[in-house]
């Protein structure tokens, strides 16, 4: 039985309910029992009470794009450590990509992920299944079976679906099982062997470039297929200006498209890979300032619906090698809140907009619950201290891997309390 | 004018890291070492007791030999480790190899590697000095410096010259070091070749991109032809070597557009009749063999300077 908890005097930001004000929140039996003006609710006798003046009380954050590495690459991350990192970053739910070993293209892997999450998880885990069997890009995976087992969407993330007919069929068939199709947009004949964004810096470093059109061509193809089939598509990790523009125009035409970007794409440029810094190597690669600016604009005007971290743990064995050979990806669960808060302080996002991008929007895109602080809803709640300053050092990382370009950064603002169904999964409080 | 400049680099990873003063000092030192190679006994005791490892992960007889001769002329002990004979083929990482070597306390590791940035990775993980002997498509600093030396010898100066570099600019680490080196030393660098082989942003390295080879060569003091490869990793860069030779090869006619005293350079090995007309390669304007001679002197200077000589 979960003990009741009274969260007093916090700034409750709940975009799903149009609420942004000082409120008290009473959590009883893992549910939200009351949301009231300060002092209007007492709770049961002896209830643990936290004074959250100056803090934000928001719906439990949802990261719709993470790699938990289990099964198969447990030396990088496990469901236990990955969800611990999620909780430490303020997330109460994550959607995990299917590029495990073996690939999550069947109910057995899906069930294994859910069983591990139930036994040792610190966050809800929503498995995402593969689009194609083995993510080999040839035949459709068994969506019906996976859906029954618990997947919430399908993607071959990590790899593009090269075969356009397969992508068309995936969109069509996913409709039978009400599964969202998530596109990792990359035209591989343009990106192959590439190690970073194409351009002057790649030339100077002698690294093969990945041109931004490699992403945009596939974004366009998948928007066209979504329009043609009348089925929704979600574009993962948008990194370029032109992709944002394509999505904006498709939305204006009524195409059922949603899109996410990651904090690194609105924070860093390709300059972060200078000196062959493999901790800034990822796919899609970091781009240029004009792309960063366009992504910020896309978040501001609603073209981009969600912020997802693409949390991609890798060990030193995968990263302390020649740049060409280094694995793509960075961890992101524990830096998403501080990095997104920078956009709020810069006036690019309102607090409510930030929280929507990290909670109710991904919940709606995936068709999962959560993302709102409604009375009666499950008590997934995150408390953010927007003023708390800290240095992000490797010793503070909860993930099993430390491959982050943000190590050593001075941040202002972080999640200080994460509550999953009324139970505290992370506390840095009082801080 | 450079004698007061102190050389402060522990590693030589690329000309991008070196100042004009650094390059001036290297060239000045190389000029003084060149005389040693003309003596009857071509050896000085300068680096007696020092250990230099040639760690070559790509086949290269010329560069390896040049570094080895340079080290031996200064009495250093040298060891050659080649990629095929090393443990990296057994899955050992570059860092493991380097740490094992470092445990034997070499003073300097000379690295040739197919991956751009490998010398930086090595330098970050070991105590010894690292000299980049060519990494991927990044830089080949000792080649750039020997080219600077060769031009300076032939022309008396570098500043104010027009250097035309023709061919595969995208994949040539020699071109990259030369563009950086010559432009830093005050020359104008014009590059030309098939558009598929001109990399994006090469202007930011200091080059001017010319739409035609003829335009690049016009009034040039130096013409450098680069070795051409038809395709790399399934990237269709050229229709054929024949077509390349016809439209981008350095021919007698093309050389006529350059200054009358223009010199011809090539980093070798040459595809004769493809990027360079054999008559030109062997003609009186060619300084290709001087490049080889100067290579030893420049490499002596690099080894000497990073080992603390001044
Ligand atoms: Zn992806």
XYZ file of C-alpha atoms in Angstrom, chain A residues 158-164 183-194 208-222 237 283-284 287:
38
model
C 18.343 2.718 -35.780
C 17.765 1.768 -39.376
C 15.628 3.360 -42.062
C 12.956 1.400 -43.908
C 14.619 1.574 -47.290
C 11.931 -0.288 -49.229
C 9.112 2.182 -49.908
C 9.955 6.688 -38.978
C 13.710 6.826 -38.566
C 14.175 9.011 -41.637
C 17.458 8.379 -43.400
C 18.256 7.741 -47.054
C 21.115 5.274 -46.636
C 22.770 5.648 -50.026
C 23.422 9.271 -49.105
C 24.382 8.666 -45.499
C 26.379 5.456 -45.780
C 29.738 5.457 -44.040
C 29.066 8.994 -42.894
C 32.758 11.464 -44.406
C 29.699 13.672 -44.227
C 26.018 12.854 -43.895
C 24.164 15.506 -45.901
C 20.990 16.885 -44.371
C 19.085 15.862 -47.490
C 19.602 12.233 -46.446
C 17.068 12.906 -43.684
C 14.791 15.196 -45.649
C 14.302 12.869 -48.615
C 12.990 10.168 -46.278
C 10.894 12.613 -44.266
C 9.284 13.660 -47.515
C 8.760 10.064 -48.638
C 7.134 9.090 -45.389
C 14.566 12.692 -33.995
C 22.673 9.598 -35.993
C 21.194 11.815 -37.291
C 23.801 19.932 -37.646
